PDB file of C-alpha atoms and ligand atoms in Angstrom:
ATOM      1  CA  UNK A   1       4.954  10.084  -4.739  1.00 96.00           C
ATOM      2  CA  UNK A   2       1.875  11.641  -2.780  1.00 97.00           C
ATOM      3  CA  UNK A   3      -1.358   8.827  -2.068  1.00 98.00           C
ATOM      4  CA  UNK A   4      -4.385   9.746  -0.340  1.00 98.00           C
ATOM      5  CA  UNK A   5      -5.979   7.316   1.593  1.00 98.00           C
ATOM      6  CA  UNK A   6      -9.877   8.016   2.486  1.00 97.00           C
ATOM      7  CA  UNK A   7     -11.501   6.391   5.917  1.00 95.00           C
ATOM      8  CA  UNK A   8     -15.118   5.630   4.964  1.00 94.00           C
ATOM      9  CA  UNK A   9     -15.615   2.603   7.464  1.00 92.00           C
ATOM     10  CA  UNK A  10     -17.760   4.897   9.949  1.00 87.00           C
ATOM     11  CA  UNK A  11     -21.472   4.400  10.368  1.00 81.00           C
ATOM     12  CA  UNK A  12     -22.390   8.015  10.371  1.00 77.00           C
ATOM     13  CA  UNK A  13     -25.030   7.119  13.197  1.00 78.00           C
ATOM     14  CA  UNK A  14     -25.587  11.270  13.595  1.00 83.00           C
ATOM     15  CA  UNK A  15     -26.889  11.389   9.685  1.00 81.00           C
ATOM     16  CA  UNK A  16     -29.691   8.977  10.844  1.00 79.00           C
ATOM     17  CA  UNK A  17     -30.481   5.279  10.374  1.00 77.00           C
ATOM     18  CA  UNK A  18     -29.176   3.753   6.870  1.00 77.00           C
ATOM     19  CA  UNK A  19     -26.520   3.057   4.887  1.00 79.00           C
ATOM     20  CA  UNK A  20     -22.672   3.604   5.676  1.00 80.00           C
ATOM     21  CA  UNK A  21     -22.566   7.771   5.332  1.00 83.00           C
ATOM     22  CA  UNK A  22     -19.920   7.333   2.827  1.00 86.00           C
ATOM     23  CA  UNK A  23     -22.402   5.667   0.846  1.00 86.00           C
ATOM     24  CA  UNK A  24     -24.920   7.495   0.386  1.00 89.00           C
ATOM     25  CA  UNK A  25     -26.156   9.988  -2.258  1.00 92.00           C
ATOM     26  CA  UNK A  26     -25.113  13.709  -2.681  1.00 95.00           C
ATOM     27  CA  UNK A  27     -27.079  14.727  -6.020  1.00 94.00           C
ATOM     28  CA  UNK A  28     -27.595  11.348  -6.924  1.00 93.00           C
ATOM     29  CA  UNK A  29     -23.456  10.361  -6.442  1.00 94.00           C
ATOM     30  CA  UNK A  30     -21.908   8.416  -2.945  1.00 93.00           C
ATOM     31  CA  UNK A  31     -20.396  10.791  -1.082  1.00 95.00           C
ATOM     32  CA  UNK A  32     -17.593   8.690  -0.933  1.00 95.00           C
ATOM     33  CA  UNK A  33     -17.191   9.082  -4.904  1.00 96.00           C
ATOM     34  CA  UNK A  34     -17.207  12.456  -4.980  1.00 96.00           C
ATOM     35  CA  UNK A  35     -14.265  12.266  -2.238  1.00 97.00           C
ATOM     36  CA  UNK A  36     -12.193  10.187  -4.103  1.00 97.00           C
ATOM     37  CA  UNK A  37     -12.759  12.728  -7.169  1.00 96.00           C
ATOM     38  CA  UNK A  38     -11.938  15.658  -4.944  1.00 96.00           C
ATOM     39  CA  UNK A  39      -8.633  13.808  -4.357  1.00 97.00           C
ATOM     40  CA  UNK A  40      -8.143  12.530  -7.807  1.00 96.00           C
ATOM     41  CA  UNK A  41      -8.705  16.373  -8.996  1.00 94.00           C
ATOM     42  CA  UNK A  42      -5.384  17.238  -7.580  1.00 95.00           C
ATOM     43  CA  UNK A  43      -2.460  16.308  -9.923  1.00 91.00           C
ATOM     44  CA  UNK A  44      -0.133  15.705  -6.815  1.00 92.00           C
ATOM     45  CA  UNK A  45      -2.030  12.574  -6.278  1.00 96.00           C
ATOM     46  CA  UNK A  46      -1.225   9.290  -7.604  1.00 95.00           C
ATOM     47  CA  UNK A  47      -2.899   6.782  -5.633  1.00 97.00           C
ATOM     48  CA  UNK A  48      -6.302   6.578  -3.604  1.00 97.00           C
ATOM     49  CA  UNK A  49      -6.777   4.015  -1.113  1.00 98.00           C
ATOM     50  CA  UNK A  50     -10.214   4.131   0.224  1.00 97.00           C
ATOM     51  CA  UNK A  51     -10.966   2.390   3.441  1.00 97.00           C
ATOM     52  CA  UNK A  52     -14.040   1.015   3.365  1.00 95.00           C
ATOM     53  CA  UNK A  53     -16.835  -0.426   6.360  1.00 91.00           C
ATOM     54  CA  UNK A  54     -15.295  -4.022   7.070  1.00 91.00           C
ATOM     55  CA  UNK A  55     -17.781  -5.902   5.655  1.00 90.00           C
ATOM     56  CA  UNK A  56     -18.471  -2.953   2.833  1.00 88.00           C
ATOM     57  CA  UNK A  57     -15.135  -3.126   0.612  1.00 92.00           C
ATOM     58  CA  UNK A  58     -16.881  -5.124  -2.225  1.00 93.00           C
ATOM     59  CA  UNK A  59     -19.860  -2.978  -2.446  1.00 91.00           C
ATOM     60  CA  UNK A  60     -17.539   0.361  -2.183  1.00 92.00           C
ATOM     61  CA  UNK A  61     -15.262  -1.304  -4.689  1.00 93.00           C
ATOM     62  CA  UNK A  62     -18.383  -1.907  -6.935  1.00 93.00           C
ATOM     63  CA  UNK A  63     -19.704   1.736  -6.384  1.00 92.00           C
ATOM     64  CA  UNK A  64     -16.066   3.328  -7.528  1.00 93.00           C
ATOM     65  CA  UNK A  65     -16.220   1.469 -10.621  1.00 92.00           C
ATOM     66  CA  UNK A  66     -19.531   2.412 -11.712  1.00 92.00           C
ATOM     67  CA  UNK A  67     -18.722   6.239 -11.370  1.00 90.00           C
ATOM     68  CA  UNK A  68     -16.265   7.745 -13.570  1.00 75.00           C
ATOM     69  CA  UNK A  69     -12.946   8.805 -12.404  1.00 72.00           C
ATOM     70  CA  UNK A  70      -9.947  10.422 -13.905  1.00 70.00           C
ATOM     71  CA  UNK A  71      -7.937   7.110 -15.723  1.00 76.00           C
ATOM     72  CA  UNK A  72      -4.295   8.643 -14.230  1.00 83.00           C
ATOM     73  CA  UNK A  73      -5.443   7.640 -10.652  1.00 91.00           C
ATOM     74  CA  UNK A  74      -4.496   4.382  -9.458  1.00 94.00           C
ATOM     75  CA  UNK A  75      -7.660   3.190  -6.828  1.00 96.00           C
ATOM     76  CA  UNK A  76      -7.398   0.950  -4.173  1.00 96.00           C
ATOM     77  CA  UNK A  77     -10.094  -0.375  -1.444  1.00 97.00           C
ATOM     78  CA  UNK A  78      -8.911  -2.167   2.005  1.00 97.00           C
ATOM     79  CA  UNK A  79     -11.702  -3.296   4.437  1.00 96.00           C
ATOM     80  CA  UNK A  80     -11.497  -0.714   7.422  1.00 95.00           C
ATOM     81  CA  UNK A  81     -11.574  -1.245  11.199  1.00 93.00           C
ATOM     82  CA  UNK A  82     -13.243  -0.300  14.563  1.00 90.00           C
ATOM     83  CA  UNK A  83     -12.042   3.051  15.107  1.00 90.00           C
ATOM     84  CA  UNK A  84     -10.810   5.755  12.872  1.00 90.00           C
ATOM     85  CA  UNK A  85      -7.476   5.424  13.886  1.00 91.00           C
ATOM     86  CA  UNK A  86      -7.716   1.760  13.000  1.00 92.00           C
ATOM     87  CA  UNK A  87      -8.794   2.321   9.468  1.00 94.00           C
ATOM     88  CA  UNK A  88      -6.007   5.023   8.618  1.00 95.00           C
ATOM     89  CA  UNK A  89      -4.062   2.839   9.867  1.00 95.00           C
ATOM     90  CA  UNK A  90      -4.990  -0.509   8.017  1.00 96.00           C
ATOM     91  CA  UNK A  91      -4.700   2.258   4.609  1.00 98.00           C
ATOM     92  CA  UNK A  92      -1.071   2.943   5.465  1.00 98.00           C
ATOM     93  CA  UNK A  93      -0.467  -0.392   5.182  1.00 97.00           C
ATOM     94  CA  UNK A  94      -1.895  -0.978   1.682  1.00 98.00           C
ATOM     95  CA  UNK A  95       1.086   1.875   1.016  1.00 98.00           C
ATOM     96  CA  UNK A  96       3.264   0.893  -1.889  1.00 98.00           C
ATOM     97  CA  UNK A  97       6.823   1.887  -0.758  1.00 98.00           C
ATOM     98  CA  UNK A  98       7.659   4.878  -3.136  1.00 98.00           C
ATOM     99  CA  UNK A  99       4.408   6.960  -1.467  1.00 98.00           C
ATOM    100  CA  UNK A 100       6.391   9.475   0.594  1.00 98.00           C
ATOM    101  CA  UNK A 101       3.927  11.876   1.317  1.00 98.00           C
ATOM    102  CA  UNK A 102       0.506  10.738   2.267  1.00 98.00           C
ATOM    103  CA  UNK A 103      -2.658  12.947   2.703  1.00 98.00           C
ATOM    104  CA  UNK A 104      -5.434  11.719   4.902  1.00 98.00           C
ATOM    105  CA  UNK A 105      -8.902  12.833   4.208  1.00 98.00           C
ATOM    106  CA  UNK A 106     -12.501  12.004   5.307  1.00 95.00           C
ATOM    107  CA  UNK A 107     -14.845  11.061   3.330  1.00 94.00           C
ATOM    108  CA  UNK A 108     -17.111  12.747   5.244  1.00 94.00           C
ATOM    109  CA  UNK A 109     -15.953  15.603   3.579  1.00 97.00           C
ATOM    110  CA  UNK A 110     -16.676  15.350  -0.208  1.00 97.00           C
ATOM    111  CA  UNK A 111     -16.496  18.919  -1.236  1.00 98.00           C
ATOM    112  CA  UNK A 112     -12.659  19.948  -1.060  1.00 98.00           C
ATOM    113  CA  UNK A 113     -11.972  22.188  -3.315  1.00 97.00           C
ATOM    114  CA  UNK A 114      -8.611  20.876  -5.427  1.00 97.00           C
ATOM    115  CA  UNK A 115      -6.811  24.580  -4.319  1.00 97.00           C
ATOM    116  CA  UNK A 116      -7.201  22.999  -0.260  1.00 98.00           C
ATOM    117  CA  UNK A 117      -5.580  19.353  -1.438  1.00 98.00           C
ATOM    118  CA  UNK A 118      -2.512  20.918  -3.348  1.00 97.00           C
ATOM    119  CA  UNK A 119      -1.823  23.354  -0.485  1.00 98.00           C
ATOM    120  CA  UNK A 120      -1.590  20.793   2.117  1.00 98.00           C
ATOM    121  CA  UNK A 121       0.379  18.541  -0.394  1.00 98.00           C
ATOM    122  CA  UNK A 122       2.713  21.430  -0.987  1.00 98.00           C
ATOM    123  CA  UNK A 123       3.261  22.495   2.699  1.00 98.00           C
ATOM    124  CA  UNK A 124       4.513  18.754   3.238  1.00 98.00           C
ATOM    125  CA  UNK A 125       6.793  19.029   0.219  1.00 97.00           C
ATOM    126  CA  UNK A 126       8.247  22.135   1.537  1.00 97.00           C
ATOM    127  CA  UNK A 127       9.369  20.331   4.686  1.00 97.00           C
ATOM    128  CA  UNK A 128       6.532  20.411   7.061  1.00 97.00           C
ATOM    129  CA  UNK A 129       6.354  16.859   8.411  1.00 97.00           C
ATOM    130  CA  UNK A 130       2.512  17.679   9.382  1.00 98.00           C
ATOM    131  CA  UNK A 131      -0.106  20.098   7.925  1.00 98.00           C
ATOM    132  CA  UNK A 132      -3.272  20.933   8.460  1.00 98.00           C
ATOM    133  CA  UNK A 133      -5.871  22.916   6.795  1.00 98.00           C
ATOM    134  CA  UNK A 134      -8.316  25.081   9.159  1.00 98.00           C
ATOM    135  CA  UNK A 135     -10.411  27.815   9.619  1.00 98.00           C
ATOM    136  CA  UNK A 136     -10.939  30.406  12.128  1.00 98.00           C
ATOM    137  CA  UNK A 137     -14.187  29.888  14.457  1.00 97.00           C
ATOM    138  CA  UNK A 138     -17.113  31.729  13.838  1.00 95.00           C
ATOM    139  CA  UNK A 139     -19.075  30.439  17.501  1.00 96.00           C
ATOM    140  CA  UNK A 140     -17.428  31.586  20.772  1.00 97.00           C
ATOM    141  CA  UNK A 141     -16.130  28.308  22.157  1.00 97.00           C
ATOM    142  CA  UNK A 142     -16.897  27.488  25.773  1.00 97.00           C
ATOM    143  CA  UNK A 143     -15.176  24.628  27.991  1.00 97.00           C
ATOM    144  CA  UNK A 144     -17.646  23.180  30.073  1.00 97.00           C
ATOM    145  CA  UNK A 145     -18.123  20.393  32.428  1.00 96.00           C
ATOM    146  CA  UNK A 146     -19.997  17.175  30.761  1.00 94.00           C
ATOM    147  CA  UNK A 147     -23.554  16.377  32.384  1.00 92.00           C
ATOM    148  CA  UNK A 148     -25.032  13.095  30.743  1.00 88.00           C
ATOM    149  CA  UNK A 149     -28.657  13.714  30.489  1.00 88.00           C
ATOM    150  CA  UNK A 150     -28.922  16.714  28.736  1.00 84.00           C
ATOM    151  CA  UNK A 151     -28.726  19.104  32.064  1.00 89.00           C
ATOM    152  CA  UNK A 152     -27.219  22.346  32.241  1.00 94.00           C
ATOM    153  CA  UNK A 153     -23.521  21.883  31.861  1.00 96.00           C
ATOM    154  CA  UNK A 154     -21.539  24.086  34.035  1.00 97.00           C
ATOM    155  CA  UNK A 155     -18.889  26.040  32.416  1.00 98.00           C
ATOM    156  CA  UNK A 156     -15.505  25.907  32.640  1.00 97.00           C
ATOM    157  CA  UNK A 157     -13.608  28.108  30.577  1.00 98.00           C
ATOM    158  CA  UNK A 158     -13.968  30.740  27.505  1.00 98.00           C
ATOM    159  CA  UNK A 159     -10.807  30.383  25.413  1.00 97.00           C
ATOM    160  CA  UNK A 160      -9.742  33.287  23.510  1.00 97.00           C
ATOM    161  CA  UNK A 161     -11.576  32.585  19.811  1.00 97.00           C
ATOM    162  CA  UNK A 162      -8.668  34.043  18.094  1.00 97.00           C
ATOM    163  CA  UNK A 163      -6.284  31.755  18.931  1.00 97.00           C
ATOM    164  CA  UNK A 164      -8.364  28.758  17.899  1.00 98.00           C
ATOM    165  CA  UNK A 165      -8.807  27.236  14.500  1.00 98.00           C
ATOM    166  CA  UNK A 166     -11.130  23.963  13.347  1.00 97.00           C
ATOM    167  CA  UNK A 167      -9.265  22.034  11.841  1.00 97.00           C
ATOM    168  CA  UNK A 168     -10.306  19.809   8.700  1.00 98.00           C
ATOM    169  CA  UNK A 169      -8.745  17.282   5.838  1.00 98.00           C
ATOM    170  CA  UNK A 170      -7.201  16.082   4.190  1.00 98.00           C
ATOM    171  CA  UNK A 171      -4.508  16.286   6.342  1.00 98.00           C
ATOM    172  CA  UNK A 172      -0.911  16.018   5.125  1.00 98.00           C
ATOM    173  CA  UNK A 173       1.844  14.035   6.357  1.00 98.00           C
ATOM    174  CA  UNK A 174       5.559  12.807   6.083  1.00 98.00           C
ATOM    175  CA  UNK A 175       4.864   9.125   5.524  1.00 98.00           C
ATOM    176  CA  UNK A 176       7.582   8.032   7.918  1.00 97.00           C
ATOM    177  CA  UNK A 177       6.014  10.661  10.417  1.00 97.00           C
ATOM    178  CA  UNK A 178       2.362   9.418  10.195  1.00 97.00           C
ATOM    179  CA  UNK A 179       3.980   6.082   9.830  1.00 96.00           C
ATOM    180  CA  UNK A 180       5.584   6.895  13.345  1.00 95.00           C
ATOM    181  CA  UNK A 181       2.899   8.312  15.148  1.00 94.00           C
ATOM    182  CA  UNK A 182       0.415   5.120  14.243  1.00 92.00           C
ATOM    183  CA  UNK A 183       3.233   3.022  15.964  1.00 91.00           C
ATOM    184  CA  UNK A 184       3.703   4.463  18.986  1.00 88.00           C
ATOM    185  CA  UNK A 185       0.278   6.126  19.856  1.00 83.00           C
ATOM    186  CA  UNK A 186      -1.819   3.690  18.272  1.00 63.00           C
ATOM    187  CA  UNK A 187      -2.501   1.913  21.919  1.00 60.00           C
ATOM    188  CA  UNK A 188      -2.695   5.129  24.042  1.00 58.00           C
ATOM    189  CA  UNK A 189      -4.596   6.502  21.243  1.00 55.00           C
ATOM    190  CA  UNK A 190      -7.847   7.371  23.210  1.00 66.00           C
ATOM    191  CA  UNK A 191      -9.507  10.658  22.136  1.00 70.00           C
ATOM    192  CA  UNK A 192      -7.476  10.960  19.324  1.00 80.00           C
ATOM    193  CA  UNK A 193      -9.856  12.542  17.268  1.00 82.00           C
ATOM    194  CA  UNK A 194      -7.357  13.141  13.852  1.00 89.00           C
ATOM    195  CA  UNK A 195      -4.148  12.388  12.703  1.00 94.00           C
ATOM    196  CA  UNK A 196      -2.710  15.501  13.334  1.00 96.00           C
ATOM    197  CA  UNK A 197      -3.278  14.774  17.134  1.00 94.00           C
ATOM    198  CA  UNK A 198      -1.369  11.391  17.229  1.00 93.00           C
ATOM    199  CA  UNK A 199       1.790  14.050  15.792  1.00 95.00           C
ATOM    200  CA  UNK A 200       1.310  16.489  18.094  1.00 94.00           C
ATOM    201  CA  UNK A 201       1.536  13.709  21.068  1.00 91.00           C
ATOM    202  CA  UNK A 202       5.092  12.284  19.606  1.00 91.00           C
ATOM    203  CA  UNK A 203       6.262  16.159  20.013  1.00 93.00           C
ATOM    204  CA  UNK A 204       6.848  16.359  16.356  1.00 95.00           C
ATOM    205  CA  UNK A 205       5.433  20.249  15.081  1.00 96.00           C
ATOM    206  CA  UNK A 206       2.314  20.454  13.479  1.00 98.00           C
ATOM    207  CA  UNK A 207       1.333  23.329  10.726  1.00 98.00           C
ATOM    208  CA  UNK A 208      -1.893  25.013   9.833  1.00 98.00           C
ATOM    209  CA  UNK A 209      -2.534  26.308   6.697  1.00 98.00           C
ATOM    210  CA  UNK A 210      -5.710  28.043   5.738  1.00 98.00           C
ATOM    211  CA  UNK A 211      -8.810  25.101   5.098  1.00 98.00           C
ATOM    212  CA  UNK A 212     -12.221  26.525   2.987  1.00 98.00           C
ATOM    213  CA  UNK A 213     -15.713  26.683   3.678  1.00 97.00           C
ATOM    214  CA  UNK A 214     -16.724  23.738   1.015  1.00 98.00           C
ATOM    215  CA  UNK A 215     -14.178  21.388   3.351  1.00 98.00           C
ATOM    216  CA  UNK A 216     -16.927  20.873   5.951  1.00 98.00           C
ATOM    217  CA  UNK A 217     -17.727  17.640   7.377  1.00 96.00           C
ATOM    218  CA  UNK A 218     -21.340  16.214   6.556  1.00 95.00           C
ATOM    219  CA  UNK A 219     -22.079  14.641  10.252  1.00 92.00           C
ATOM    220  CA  UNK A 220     -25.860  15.633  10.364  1.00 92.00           C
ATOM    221  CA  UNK A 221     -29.053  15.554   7.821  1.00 92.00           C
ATOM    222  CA  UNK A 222     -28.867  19.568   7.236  1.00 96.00           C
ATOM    223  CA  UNK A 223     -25.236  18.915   6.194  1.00 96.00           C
ATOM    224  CA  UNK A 224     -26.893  16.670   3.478  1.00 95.00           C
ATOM    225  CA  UNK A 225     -29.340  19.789   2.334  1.00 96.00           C
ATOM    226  CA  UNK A 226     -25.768  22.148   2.062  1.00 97.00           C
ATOM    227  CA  UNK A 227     -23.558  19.751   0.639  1.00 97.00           C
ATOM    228  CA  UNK A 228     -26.369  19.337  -2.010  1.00 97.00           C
ATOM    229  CA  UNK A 229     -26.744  23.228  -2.582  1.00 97.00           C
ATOM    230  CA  UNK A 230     -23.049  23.859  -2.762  1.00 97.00           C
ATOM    231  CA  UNK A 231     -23.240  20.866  -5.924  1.00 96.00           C
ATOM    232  CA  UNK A 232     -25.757  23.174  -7.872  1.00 95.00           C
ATOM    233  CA  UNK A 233     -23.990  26.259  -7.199  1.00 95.00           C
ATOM    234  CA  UNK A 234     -20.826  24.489  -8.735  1.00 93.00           C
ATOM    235  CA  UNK A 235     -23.101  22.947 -11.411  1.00 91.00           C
ATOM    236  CA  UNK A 236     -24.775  26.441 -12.200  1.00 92.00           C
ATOM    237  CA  UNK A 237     -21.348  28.370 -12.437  1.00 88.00           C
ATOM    238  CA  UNK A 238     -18.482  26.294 -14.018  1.00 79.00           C
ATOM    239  CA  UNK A 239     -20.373  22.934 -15.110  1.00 67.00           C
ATOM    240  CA  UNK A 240     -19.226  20.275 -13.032  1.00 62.00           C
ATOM    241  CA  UNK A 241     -19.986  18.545  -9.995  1.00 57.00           C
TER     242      UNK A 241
HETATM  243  O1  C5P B   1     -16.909   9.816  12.983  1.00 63.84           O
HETATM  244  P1  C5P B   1     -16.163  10.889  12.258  1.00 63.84           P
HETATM  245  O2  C5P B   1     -17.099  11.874  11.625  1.00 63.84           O
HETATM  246  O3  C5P B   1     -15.052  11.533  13.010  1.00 63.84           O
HETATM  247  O4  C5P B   1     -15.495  10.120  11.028  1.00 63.84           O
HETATM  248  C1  C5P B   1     -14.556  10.754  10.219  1.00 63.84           C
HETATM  249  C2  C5P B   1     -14.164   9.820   9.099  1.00 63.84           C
HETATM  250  O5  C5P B   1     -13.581   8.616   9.625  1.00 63.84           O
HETATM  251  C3  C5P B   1     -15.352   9.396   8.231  1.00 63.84           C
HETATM  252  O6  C5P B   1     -14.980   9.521   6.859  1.00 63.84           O
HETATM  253  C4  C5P B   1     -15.583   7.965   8.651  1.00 63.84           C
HETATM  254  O7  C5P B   1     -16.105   7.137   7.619  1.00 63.84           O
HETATM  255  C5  C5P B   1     -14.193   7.503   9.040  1.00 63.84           C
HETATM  256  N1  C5P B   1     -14.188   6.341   9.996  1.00 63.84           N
HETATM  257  C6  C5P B   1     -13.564   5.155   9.624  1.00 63.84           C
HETATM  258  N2  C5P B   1     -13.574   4.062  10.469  1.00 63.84           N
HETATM  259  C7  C5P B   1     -14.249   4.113  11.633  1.00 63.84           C
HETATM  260  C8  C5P B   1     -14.902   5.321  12.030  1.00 63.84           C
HETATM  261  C9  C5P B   1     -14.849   6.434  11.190  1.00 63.84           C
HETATM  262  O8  C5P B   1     -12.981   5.075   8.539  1.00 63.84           O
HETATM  263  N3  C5P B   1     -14.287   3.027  12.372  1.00 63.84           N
END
């Protein structure tokens, strides 16, 4: 059995002052609904636990039941923690044991497209005990040396731009692997910025697969004005949203 399970206990403090960013509106619907639809979408997926701001779960488990969401998804909503790491890890444990494959996705991405979800899902079937979805860069990337303060930041390094990929969710995982990786890097866990990450560090192998445009995270307000376009477009051509 495959379960998603959704962090949305972040503040989104780079979207502005307001309400938790998995809260708020995209066309009128939380972005953290249309998340759990982009999940529920996929017919691999049988269970969605959303992770919700610690002192948010009633209100998120309030706003899920006032949307609409396909009846063959089972939903569930666990108060989140400090850190990301801390709220993935507070959704494995709301795990029922039969889940054996578990994909981890943001809900600051709201937009996966369904062909993104089964792909990672199906990588993991087939095997891999980690997958990730990504894209190739479009920026050159440079390494440089942090200056607080906004001064010129010396660089460091240019990496070679092909060999680099950005990598998004939902991320796919061996539940005994991700299960694994929680355990034992969950204390050295600092700049662990995905799950994939905490793999890598056990040794384990790690896969890419390709990710899609419409997977972008919404971090800052224009985010909010393309996320929004990208809902019309779909709207205009096949109807939903
Ligand atoms: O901060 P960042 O953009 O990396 O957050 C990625 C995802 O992790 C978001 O969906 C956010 O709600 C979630 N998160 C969380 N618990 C935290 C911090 C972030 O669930 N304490």
């Amino acid at each position: 059995m495959t379960a998603a399970v959704i962090p949305a206990a972040g503040r989104g403090v780079r979207l502005g002052p307001g309400t938790p960013k998995a809260l708020r509106a995209l066309n009128g619907v939380p972005m953290l609904v249309h998340a759990v639809r982009a999940m529920a979408r996929s017919r691999d997926v049988s269970l969605v636990v959303v992770v919700a701001p610690p002192d948010g779960a009633q209100e998120a488990r309030t706003l899920l039941d006032d949307h609409a969401r396909p009846d063959s998804t089972e939903l569930v909503v666990v108060p989140g923690g400090g850190t990301r790491q801390e709220s993935v890890r507070l959704g494995l444990a709301a795990l029922p044991p039969e889940v054996t494959v578990v994909l981890v996705h943001d809900a600051a991405r709201p937009l996966v497209p369904v062909e993104t979800v089964e792909t990672v899902a199906a990588a993991v079937r087939g095997g891999a005990p980690a997958v990730v979805p990504a894209l190739p860069l479009a920026d050159t990337v440079k390494q440089v040396e942090p200056r607080a303060g906004g001064g010129p930041e010396p660089v460091v390094a240019t990496p070679d731009r092909a060999a680099l990929r950005a990598v998004q969710t939902p991320q796919g995982f061996d539940r005994a692997t991700l299960e694994k990786a929680h355990r034992t890097v969950a204390l050295e866990g600092e700049g662990v910025t995905d799950d994939a990450g905490m793999v890598e560090r056990l040794g384990l192998p790690v896969v890419v697969v390709p990710g899609h445009e419409e997977a972008f995270k919404v971090t800052r307000p224009l985010d909010l004005v393309l996320a929004e376009a990208v809902l019309d477009r779909r709207r205009a051509t096949d109807g939903f949203a």
